[in-house]
Short mmCIF file of C-alpha atoms and ligand atoms in Angstrom, two decimals:
data_model
loop_
_atom_site.label_atom_id
_atom_site.label_comp_id
_atom_site.label_asym_id
_atom_site.label_seq_id
_atom_site.Cartn_x
_atom_site.Cartn_y
_atom_site.Cartn_z
CA MET U 1 -20.01 -43.48 30.39
CA THR U 2 -19.52 -42.04 26.93
CA ASP U 3 -16.07 -41.56 25.46
CA HIS U 4 -16.50 -37.86 25.92
CA ALA U 5 -17.30 -38.11 29.62
CA ILE U 6 -14.33 -40.41 30.17
CA LEU U 7 -11.89 -38.34 28.14
CA SER U 8 -12.90 -34.78 28.92
CA GLY U 9 -10.27 -32.96 30.93
CA LYS U 10 -7.62 -35.68 30.54
CA ARG U 11 -4.07 -34.70 29.65
CA VAL U 12 -2.28 -36.69 26.96
CA LEU U 13 1.35 -36.25 26.04
CA LEU U 14 1.60 -37.36 22.40
CA VAL U 15 5.04 -38.42 21.22
CA ILE U 16 5.19 -38.42 17.43
CA ALA U 17 8.07 -40.39 15.93
CA GLY U 18 9.28 -40.25 12.36
CA GLY U 19 7.16 -42.50 10.19
CA ILE U 20 4.78 -41.89 7.32
CA ALA U 21 1.89 -42.73 9.69
CA ALA U 22 2.63 -39.44 11.46
CA TYR U 23 0.01 -37.83 9.19
CA LYS U 24 -2.63 -39.87 11.03
CA SER U 25 -1.43 -38.36 14.31
CA LEU U 26 -2.78 -34.98 13.19
CA GLU U 27 -6.20 -36.59 12.88
CA LEU U 28 -5.68 -38.24 16.28
CA ILE U 29 -5.04 -34.83 17.86
CA ARG U 30 -8.27 -33.49 16.30
CA ARG U 31 -10.36 -36.40 17.58
CA LEU U 32 -8.86 -36.07 21.08
CA ARG U 33 -9.35 -32.29 21.17
CA GLU U 34 -12.99 -32.76 20.13
CA ARG U 35 -13.43 -34.93 23.22
CA GLY U 36 -11.99 -32.35 25.55
CA VAL U 37 -8.51 -33.88 25.89
CA ALA U 38 -5.59 -31.51 26.45
CA VAL U 39 -2.89 -32.72 24.04
CA ARG U 40 0.71 -31.67 24.30
CA ALA U 41 3.04 -32.98 21.61
CA VAL U 42 6.70 -33.96 21.42
CA LEU U 43 8.12 -34.45 17.94
CA THR U 44 11.31 -36.32 17.10
CA ALA U 45 13.56 -34.75 14.50
CA ALA U 46 12.42 -37.36 11.97
CA ALA U 47 8.75 -36.71 12.77
CA ALA U 48 9.24 -33.06 11.85
CA ARG U 49 10.14 -34.24 8.35
CA PHE U 50 6.75 -35.92 7.98
CA VAL U 51 4.47 -33.38 9.68
CA THR U 52 5.20 -29.75 10.33
CA PRO U 53 5.50 -28.51 13.91
CA LEU U 54 3.19 -25.69 12.83
CA SER U 55 0.33 -28.11 12.03
CA VAL U 56 0.85 -29.91 15.32
CA GLN U 57 0.95 -26.63 17.21
CA ALA U 58 -2.21 -25.36 15.54
CA LEU U 59 -4.10 -28.56 16.33
CA THR U 60 -2.91 -28.98 19.92
CA GLU U 61 -3.22 -25.23 20.58
CA ASP U 62 -0.07 -25.63 22.65
CA THR U 63 3.68 -25.35 22.26
CA VAL U 64 5.28 -28.23 20.35
CA TYR U 65 8.33 -29.67 22.09
CA GLN U 66 11.20 -30.85 19.91
CA ASP U 67 14.51 -29.91 21.38
CA MET U 68 16.31 -31.19 24.45
CA TRP U 69 18.53 -28.18 24.40
CA SER U 70 15.95 -25.46 23.96
CA LEU U 71 16.60 -22.94 26.72
CA THR U 72 13.07 -21.58 26.67
CA ASP U 73 11.38 -24.98 26.70
CA GLU U 74 13.64 -26.33 29.40
CA SER U 75 13.18 -23.31 31.63
CA GLU U 76 9.43 -23.13 31.08
CA MET U 77 8.69 -26.81 31.16
CA GLY U 78 11.66 -29.15 31.49
CA HIS U 79 11.57 -32.67 30.15
CA ILE U 80 10.80 -34.16 33.56
CA ARG U 81 7.77 -31.96 34.14
CA LEU U 82 6.69 -32.48 30.56
CA SER U 83 6.41 -36.20 31.15
CA ARG U 84 4.85 -35.97 34.58
CA GLU U 85 2.17 -33.42 33.75
CA ALA U 86 0.19 -35.92 31.72
CA ASP U 87 -2.29 -38.64 32.62
CA LEU U 88 -1.15 -40.83 29.74
CA VAL U 89 1.76 -40.78 27.31
CA VAL U 90 0.79 -41.93 23.81
CA VAL U 91 3.48 -42.77 21.26
CA ALA U 92 1.94 -42.62 17.78
CA PRO U 93 3.45 -43.59 15.48
CA ALA U 94 5.87 -45.71 17.50
CA THR U 95 8.62 -46.51 15.03
CA ALA U 96 10.95 -49.52 15.28
CA ASN U 97 13.73 -47.11 16.16
CA LEU U 98 11.88 -45.40 18.99
CA LEU U 99 10.68 -48.76 20.39
CA ALA U 100 14.30 -49.95 20.35
CA ARG U 101 15.46 -46.81 22.12
CA MET U 102 12.69 -47.18 24.72
CA ALA U 103 13.56 -50.84 25.30
CA ALA U 104 17.24 -49.96 25.72
CA GLY U 105 16.46 -47.08 28.08
CA MET U 106 18.18 -44.51 25.90
CA ALA U 107 17.83 -40.78 26.38
CA ASP U 108 19.39 -39.43 23.22
CA ASP U 109 16.67 -36.96 22.26
CA LEU U 110 13.74 -35.24 23.92
CA ALA U 111 11.21 -37.98 23.03
CA ALA U 112 13.36 -40.81 24.43
CA THR U 113 14.30 -38.77 27.50
CA VAL U 114 10.67 -38.00 28.28
CA LEU U 115 9.80 -41.69 27.89
CA LEU U 116 12.64 -42.70 30.21
CA ALA U 117 11.79 -40.06 32.78
CA THR U 118 8.08 -40.69 32.95
CA ASP U 119 6.20 -42.54 35.65
CA THR U 120 2.96 -42.08 33.70
CA PRO U 121 1.44 -45.08 31.85
CA VAL U 122 2.49 -45.33 28.21
CA LEU U 123 0.44 -46.50 25.22
CA VAL U 124 2.26 -47.17 21.94
CA ALA U 125 0.78 -47.43 18.46
CA PRO U 126 3.49 -49.15 16.41
CA ALA U 127 3.81 -48.35 12.72
CA MET U 128 6.48 -49.66 10.43
CA ASN U 129 7.25 -51.86 7.48
CA VAL U 130 6.01 -55.42 7.94
CA ARG U 131 9.54 -56.87 7.94
CA MET U 132 10.66 -54.40 10.57
CA TRP U 133 7.65 -55.31 12.74
CA THR U 134 8.24 -59.05 12.40
CA HIS U 135 12.01 -58.79 12.86
CA ALA U 136 13.25 -60.64 15.93
CA ALA U 137 14.76 -57.42 17.31
CA THR U 138 11.45 -55.55 17.21
CA ARG U 139 9.56 -58.57 18.58
CA ALA U 140 11.96 -58.75 21.50
CA ASN U 141 11.84 -54.99 22.13
CA MET U 142 8.05 -54.93 22.06
CA ALA U 143 7.77 -57.98 24.34
CA LEU U 144 10.18 -56.37 26.81
CA LEU U 145 8.24 -53.10 26.81
CA GLU U 146 4.93 -54.93 27.32
CA ARG U 147 6.44 -56.85 30.23
CA ARG U 148 7.33 -53.51 31.73
CA GLY U 149 3.71 -52.45 31.48
CA VAL U 150 3.71 -50.47 28.22
CA ARG U 151 0.31 -50.81 26.54
CA ARG U 152 -0.01 -51.37 22.83
CA ILE U 153 -2.66 -50.75 20.19
CA GLY U 154 -2.08 -52.33 16.78
CA PRO U 155 -0.39 -52.46 14.42
CA ASN U 156 -3.11 -53.45 11.99
CA GLU U 157 -2.69 -55.72 9.04
CA GLY U 158 -3.23 -54.30 5.60
CA ALA U 159 -1.71 -52.51 2.65
CA MET U 160 1.14 -50.27 3.63
CA ALA U 161 2.56 -47.06 2.25
CA CYS U 162 5.69 -49.01 1.21
CA ASN U 163 3.53 -51.17 -1.11
CA GLU U 164 3.78 -54.24 1.05
CA PHE U 165 1.02 -56.08 2.86
CA GLY U 166 0.94 -57.39 6.42
CA PRO U 167 1.01 -56.23 10.03
CA GLY U 168 2.65 -52.85 10.44
CA ARG U 169 -0.01 -50.22 9.69
CA MET U 170 -0.63 -47.87 12.54
CA ALA U 171 -4.03 -48.32 14.21
CA GLU U 172 -6.59 -45.83 12.90
CA PRO U 173 -6.96 -42.59 14.88
CA MET U 174 -10.40 -43.59 16.23
CA GLU U 175 -9.05 -46.99 17.32
CA ILE U 176 -6.35 -45.15 19.25
CA VAL U 177 -8.97 -42.82 20.77
CA ASP U 178 -10.96 -45.91 21.85
CA ALA U 179 -7.85 -47.48 23.39
CA ILE U 180 -7.16 -44.24 25.27
CA ALA U 181 -10.79 -44.13 26.48
CA ALA U 182 -10.57 -47.80 27.53
CA PHE U 183 -7.41 -47.00 29.47
CA PHE U 184 -9.07 -44.16 31.37
CA ALA U 185 -12.27 -46.18 31.91
CA GLY U 186 -10.15 -48.98 33.40
CA GLU U 187 -8.25 -46.52 35.57
CA ALA U 188 -11.46 -45.13 36.97
CA ARG U 189 -12.92 -48.53 37.77
CA LYS U 190 -10.89 -50.96 39.84
CA PRO U 191 -13.65 -53.20 41.19
CA LEU U 192 -11.16 -55.96 42.08
CA ALA U 193 -8.77 -53.69 44.01
CA GLY U 194 -7.69 -55.44 47.21
CA ARG U 195 -8.58 -58.91 45.82
CA ARG U 196 -5.94 -61.54 45.24
CA ALA U 197 -6.19 -63.89 42.26
CA ILE U 198 -4.32 -66.99 41.13
CA VAL U 199 -4.48 -67.87 37.43
CA THR U 200 -3.00 -71.03 35.90
CA SER U 201 -2.10 -70.98 32.21
CA GLY U 202 -0.35 -72.90 29.48
CA PRO U 203 0.56 -76.58 29.23
CA THR U 204 2.61 -78.61 31.65
CA HIS U 205 5.66 -80.60 30.61
CA GLU U 206 5.97 -83.99 32.25
CA PRO U 207 9.45 -85.48 31.91
CA ILE U 208 10.05 -88.94 30.49
CA ASP U 209 13.80 -88.67 30.85
CA PRO U 210 16.17 -85.66 31.04
CA VAL U 211 15.55 -84.71 27.38
CA ARG U 212 12.00 -85.85 26.60
CA TYR U 213 8.65 -84.85 27.97
CA ILE U 214 4.90 -85.27 27.50
CA ALA U 215 3.14 -82.01 26.66
CA ASN U 216 0.05 -80.67 24.91
CA ARG U 217 -0.86 -77.93 22.44
CA SER U 218 -2.03 -75.26 24.88
CA SER U 219 -0.68 -71.83 23.88
CA GLY U 220 -1.52 -70.15 27.20
CA LYS U 221 -3.20 -67.28 25.33
CA GLN U 222 -6.51 -67.55 27.19
CA GLY U 223 -5.00 -67.93 30.65
CA HIS U 224 -2.53 -65.08 30.14
CA ALA U 225 -5.33 -62.85 28.86
CA ILE U 226 -7.41 -63.65 31.96
CA ALA U 227 -4.50 -62.78 34.24
CA ALA U 228 -4.09 -59.43 32.43
CA ALA U 229 -7.85 -58.73 32.52
CA LEU U 230 -8.11 -59.40 36.27
CA ALA U 231 -5.05 -57.21 36.90
CA ALA U 232 -6.59 -54.46 34.76
CA LEU U 233 -9.60 -54.46 37.11
CA GLY U 234 -7.26 -53.97 40.08
CA ALA U 235 -6.72 -57.56 41.30
CA GLU U 236 -3.30 -58.58 42.61
CA VAL U 237 -2.63 -61.48 40.25
CA THR U 238 -0.20 -64.37 40.51
CA LEU U 239 0.02 -66.12 37.15
CA VAL U 240 1.33 -69.68 37.41
CA SER U 241 2.34 -70.62 33.91
CA GLY U 242 3.68 -73.67 32.15
CA PRO U 243 6.10 -73.20 29.25
CA THR U 244 4.68 -70.75 26.65
CA GLN U 245 5.96 -68.33 24.04
CA LEU U 246 3.99 -65.43 25.51
CA PRO U 247 5.28 -62.26 27.15
CA ASP U 248 4.41 -61.80 30.82
CA PRO U 249 1.07 -60.02 31.09
CA PRO U 250 1.37 -56.50 32.49
CA GLY U 251 0.82 -56.01 36.20
CA CYS U 252 1.02 -59.70 37.19
CA THR U 253 3.50 -61.65 39.29
CA VAL U 254 4.53 -64.59 37.11
CA ARG U 255 5.65 -67.96 38.50
CA ARG U 256 7.06 -70.21 35.79
CA ILE U 257 6.81 -73.95 36.29
CA GLU U 258 7.06 -77.05 34.12
CA THR U 259 5.22 -79.93 35.77
CA ALA U 260 1.74 -80.30 37.27
CA ARG U 261 3.24 -80.91 40.69
CA GLU U 262 5.24 -77.67 40.43
CA MET U 263 2.08 -75.87 39.31
CA LEU U 264 0.18 -77.11 42.36
CA ALA U 265 3.02 -76.11 44.70
CA ALA U 266 3.19 -72.61 43.14
CA CYS U 267 -0.60 -72.20 43.47
CA GLU U 268 -0.54 -73.29 47.09
CA ALA U 269 2.33 -70.90 47.79
CA ALA U 270 0.22 -68.07 46.31
CA LEU U 271 -2.65 -68.70 48.76
CA PRO U 272 -4.56 -67.11 50.35
CA ALA U 273 -6.49 -65.74 47.41
CA ASP U 274 -10.04 -64.60 46.75
CA ILE U 275 -10.12 -65.88 43.18
CA ALA U 276 -8.59 -68.87 41.39
CA VAL U 277 -8.97 -69.34 37.65
CA CYS U 278 -7.53 -72.63 36.38
CA ALA U 279 -7.07 -72.15 32.66
CA ALA U 280 -3.97 -74.34 32.33
CA ALA U 281 -4.05 -77.51 30.27
CA VAL U 282 -2.52 -79.64 32.98
CA ALA U 283 -1.31 -83.07 31.94
CA ASP U 284 -3.56 -85.65 33.56
CA TRP U 285 -0.75 -88.17 33.81
CA ARG U 286 2.97 -88.15 34.28
CA VAL U 287 5.49 -90.90 33.76
CA ALA U 288 5.85 -93.04 36.85
CA GLY U 289 9.51 -93.28 37.83
CA GLU U 290 10.93 -90.92 35.16
CA SER U 291 14.40 -91.95 34.10
CA ASP U 292 17.31 -89.81 35.25
CA ARG U 293 19.21 -90.95 32.13
CA LYS U 294 18.26 -90.57 28.50
CA LEU U 295 16.40 -93.70 27.39
CA LYS U 296 18.42 -95.57 24.73
CA LYS U 297 17.38 -97.43 21.62
CA ASP U 298 19.12 -100.60 22.67
CA GLY U 299 17.42 -102.98 20.26
CA GLY U 300 15.05 -104.25 22.87
CA GLY U 301 12.06 -102.53 21.29
CA PRO U 302 10.26 -99.40 22.49
CA PRO U 303 10.17 -98.84 26.24
CA ALA U 304 6.85 -99.16 28.02
CA LEU U 305 5.95 -95.95 29.80
CA GLU U 306 3.95 -96.44 32.92
CA LEU U 307 1.79 -93.46 33.73
CA THR U 308 0.56 -92.23 37.06
CA GLU U 309 -2.07 -89.61 37.80
CA ASN U 310 -1.11 -85.99 38.39
CA PRO U 311 -2.66 -83.94 41.17
CA ASP U 312 -5.80 -82.12 40.06
CA ILE U 313 -5.04 -78.49 40.83
CA LEU U 314 -8.57 -77.24 40.23
CA ALA U 315 -10.10 -79.93 42.44
CA THR U 316 -7.47 -79.31 45.13
CA LEU U 317 -8.08 -75.55 45.19
CA SER U 318 -11.86 -76.18 45.23
CA ARG U 319 -11.72 -78.42 48.29
CA PRO U 320 -13.70 -76.87 51.16
CA GLY U 321 -11.54 -75.45 53.91
CA GLY U 322 -10.20 -72.24 55.32
CA ARG U 323 -7.85 -71.53 52.42
CA ARG U 324 -10.34 -72.18 49.62
CA PRO U 325 -10.59 -69.07 47.41
CA ALA U 326 -14.11 -67.61 47.55
CA LEU U 327 -14.49 -68.05 43.79
CA VAL U 328 -12.87 -70.93 41.93
CA VAL U 329 -13.25 -71.07 38.15
CA GLY U 330 -12.30 -74.04 36.00
CA PHE U 331 -12.19 -74.64 32.27
CA ALA U 332 -13.64 -77.54 30.35
CA ALA U 333 -12.28 -78.09 26.88
CA GLU U 334 -14.58 -80.62 25.26
CA THR U 335 -15.08 -82.09 21.82
CA GLY U 336 -18.82 -82.78 21.84
CA ASP U 337 -21.70 -82.61 24.35
CA VAL U 338 -19.91 -79.58 25.72
CA LEU U 339 -22.62 -78.44 28.15
CA ALA U 340 -23.40 -81.87 29.60
CA TYR U 341 -19.75 -82.76 30.19
CA ALA U 342 -18.90 -79.33 31.55
CA THR U 343 -21.84 -79.30 33.97
CA ALA U 344 -20.79 -82.70 35.28
CA LYS U 345 -17.22 -81.45 35.57
CA ARG U 346 -18.31 -78.48 37.69
CA ALA U 347 -19.89 -80.85 40.21
CA ARG U 348 -17.00 -83.33 40.13
CA LYS U 349 -14.28 -80.76 40.66
CA GLY U 350 -16.20 -78.76 43.26
CA CYS U 351 -15.48 -75.43 41.59
CA ASP U 352 -17.97 -72.54 41.42
CA TRP U 353 -17.91 -71.75 37.71
CA ILE U 354 -16.83 -73.60 34.60
CA VAL U 355 -15.88 -71.90 31.37
CA ALA U 356 -16.66 -74.52 28.73
CA ASN U 357 -15.46 -74.47 25.16
CA ASP U 358 -15.49 -76.69 22.12
CA VAL U 359 -11.98 -77.57 21.03
CA SER U 360 -12.94 -79.95 18.23
CA PRO U 361 -10.56 -79.88 15.28
CA GLY U 362 -11.66 -77.09 12.95
CA THR U 363 -12.82 -74.71 15.68
CA GLY U 364 -9.30 -73.21 15.76
CA THR U 365 -9.52 -72.72 19.52
CA PHE U 366 -6.24 -74.41 20.40
CA GLY U 367 -3.50 -71.92 19.66
CA GLY U 368 -5.94 -69.62 17.82
CA ASN U 369 -7.01 -66.15 18.91
CA ASP U 370 -10.77 -66.74 19.13
CA ASN U 371 -12.86 -68.68 21.58
CA THR U 372 -16.54 -69.63 21.83
CA VAL U 373 -17.40 -70.26 25.45
CA HIS U 374 -20.29 -70.98 27.80
CA LEU U 375 -20.12 -69.80 31.39
CA ILE U 376 -21.67 -72.43 33.66
CA ARG U 377 -22.67 -71.27 37.12
CA ALA U 378 -25.04 -72.63 39.78
CA SER U 379 -27.62 -70.23 38.36
CA GLY U 380 -27.41 -71.60 34.82
CA VAL U 381 -25.57 -71.36 31.52
CA ASP U 382 -24.57 -68.17 29.75
CA SER U 383 -23.46 -68.77 26.13
CA TRP U 384 -21.22 -66.04 24.76
CA PRO U 385 -20.72 -65.27 21.07
CA THR U 386 -17.39 -66.16 19.45
CA MET U 387 -14.87 -63.46 20.32
CA GLY U 388 -11.16 -62.88 20.73
CA LYS U 389 -9.48 -64.49 23.74
CA ASP U 390 -8.77 -60.99 25.11
CA ALA U 391 -12.49 -60.17 24.91
CA VAL U 392 -13.42 -63.49 26.60
CA ALA U 393 -10.93 -62.62 29.34
CA ALA U 394 -12.30 -59.09 29.79
CA ARG U 395 -15.86 -60.42 30.00
CA LEU U 396 -14.88 -63.11 32.48
CA ALA U 397 -13.04 -60.56 34.62
CA GLU U 398 -16.16 -58.36 34.59
CA ALA U 399 -18.27 -61.37 35.66
CA VAL U 400 -15.80 -62.02 38.50
CA ALA U 401 -16.01 -58.36 39.55
CA GLY U 402 -19.82 -58.53 39.35
CA HIS U 403 -19.77 -61.60 41.60
CA PHE U 404 -17.86 -59.74 44.30
CA GLU U 405 -20.02 -56.65 43.88
CA GLY U 406 -23.03 -58.91 44.51
CA LYS U 407 -24.49 -58.35 41.04
O1 C5P S 501 -10.41 -82.86 33.99
P1 C5P S 501 -10.11 -81.84 32.94
O2 C5P S 501 -8.65 -81.77 32.57
O3 C5P S 501 -10.99 -81.90 31.74
O4 C5P S 501 -10.48 -80.44 33.65
C1 C5P S 501 -10.12 -79.23 33.14
C2 C5P S 501 -10.03 -78.22 34.23
O5 C5P S 501 -9.31 -78.74 35.34
C3 C5P S 501 -9.23 -76.99 33.82
O6 C5P S 501 -9.70 -75.89 34.57
C4 C5P S 501 -7.82 -77.36 34.22
O7 C5P S 501 -7.02 -76.20 34.41
C5 C5P S 501 -8.06 -78.09 35.50
N1 C5P S 501 -7.09 -79.17 35.80
C6 C5P S 501 -6.23 -78.99 36.86
N2 C5P S 501 -5.35 -80.00 37.18
C7 C5P S 501 -5.34 -81.16 36.49
C8 C5P S 501 -6.22 -81.33 35.42
C9 C5P S 501 -7.08 -80.31 35.10
O8 C5P S 501 -6.23 -77.94 37.48
N3 C5P S 501 -4.48 -82.10 36.83
#
């Protein structure tokens, strides 16, 4: 479907907050109107200092809402109806201040009240000075909002109106239009609705003693992105995650664990499921007989750690039997001979698909945002170009949906 077909007839409530990027919101309204979107705008008091309500009104061809206490607006529309009579609420620009007020659940002006009252999905396009964006307070507010299901586009990195450089520029109007179209395209298509999925992600921590553990460098980015992508296609996702720095992906039930044995138990508790994707970097070994006291340097030289094998979660979930998910997908991170090792791994583990990638030093895969993967199925190998981990996740989720649709 073209953007126009997806967007035509949709109703967007555009909340414009007070930042210099508000000028781009005028362009955004134009591009949405061209595609047949009905746009209704709410301006904060600060926004009205950057763009005039008259411009916004002329472009939306609708009343502009600014005042909580306007008798006419409240009697004609009311802030509750205003928020509910939209298919999507878009906040652009989303300033640090408005994000903070949203995170805190404040209702101190019309924009914040509408955002608190709405049960409509919300997309924010943050725009602010780079230091404000990277400040711990904004990071925490944004992470909290994303956990609650708020979608985000941008900010982009680049030169800013305040003469600084870095992340903080509002996404370009057409990027926001594309994100809005992607939202509506996703809404229309839920090919995994009614399917249950288990996704493992992140590293495991295997204790040596009460303060030390064995771990690995997995960031969890790929696994978390897969959980979000499956949920976006309608699956009911349980994400079983080792310790990571990442926010919970929207729309997923998250089970946090530390050890491989806890990960296996959480996966088994999430059965039955139609789909299992094991993207976690599970420690192969744990310390046999971990100490319940901190090991001391007592002059006797370094302690010998005896290791014992951890359960293989992927192999366990792949075992034939009544509770085996219909589609089990494993990962193979290799550092050479990727296809040969990964193909052998598929057979050894008994899973249906393997997503293989090269994690040699220099590829930047571990902890990075990009991934170059090969999808290995019974039918053969599909090598995908290098792309962002979110894009890999979206493509994998589409392949999973295609599998169940019999494509
Ligand atoms: O054997 P290897 O660790 O290379 O296999 C990687 C795949 O197996 C990944 O999908 C990983 O999530 C899964 N795995 C697992 N439990 C383990 C070890 C690996 O689920 N104990």
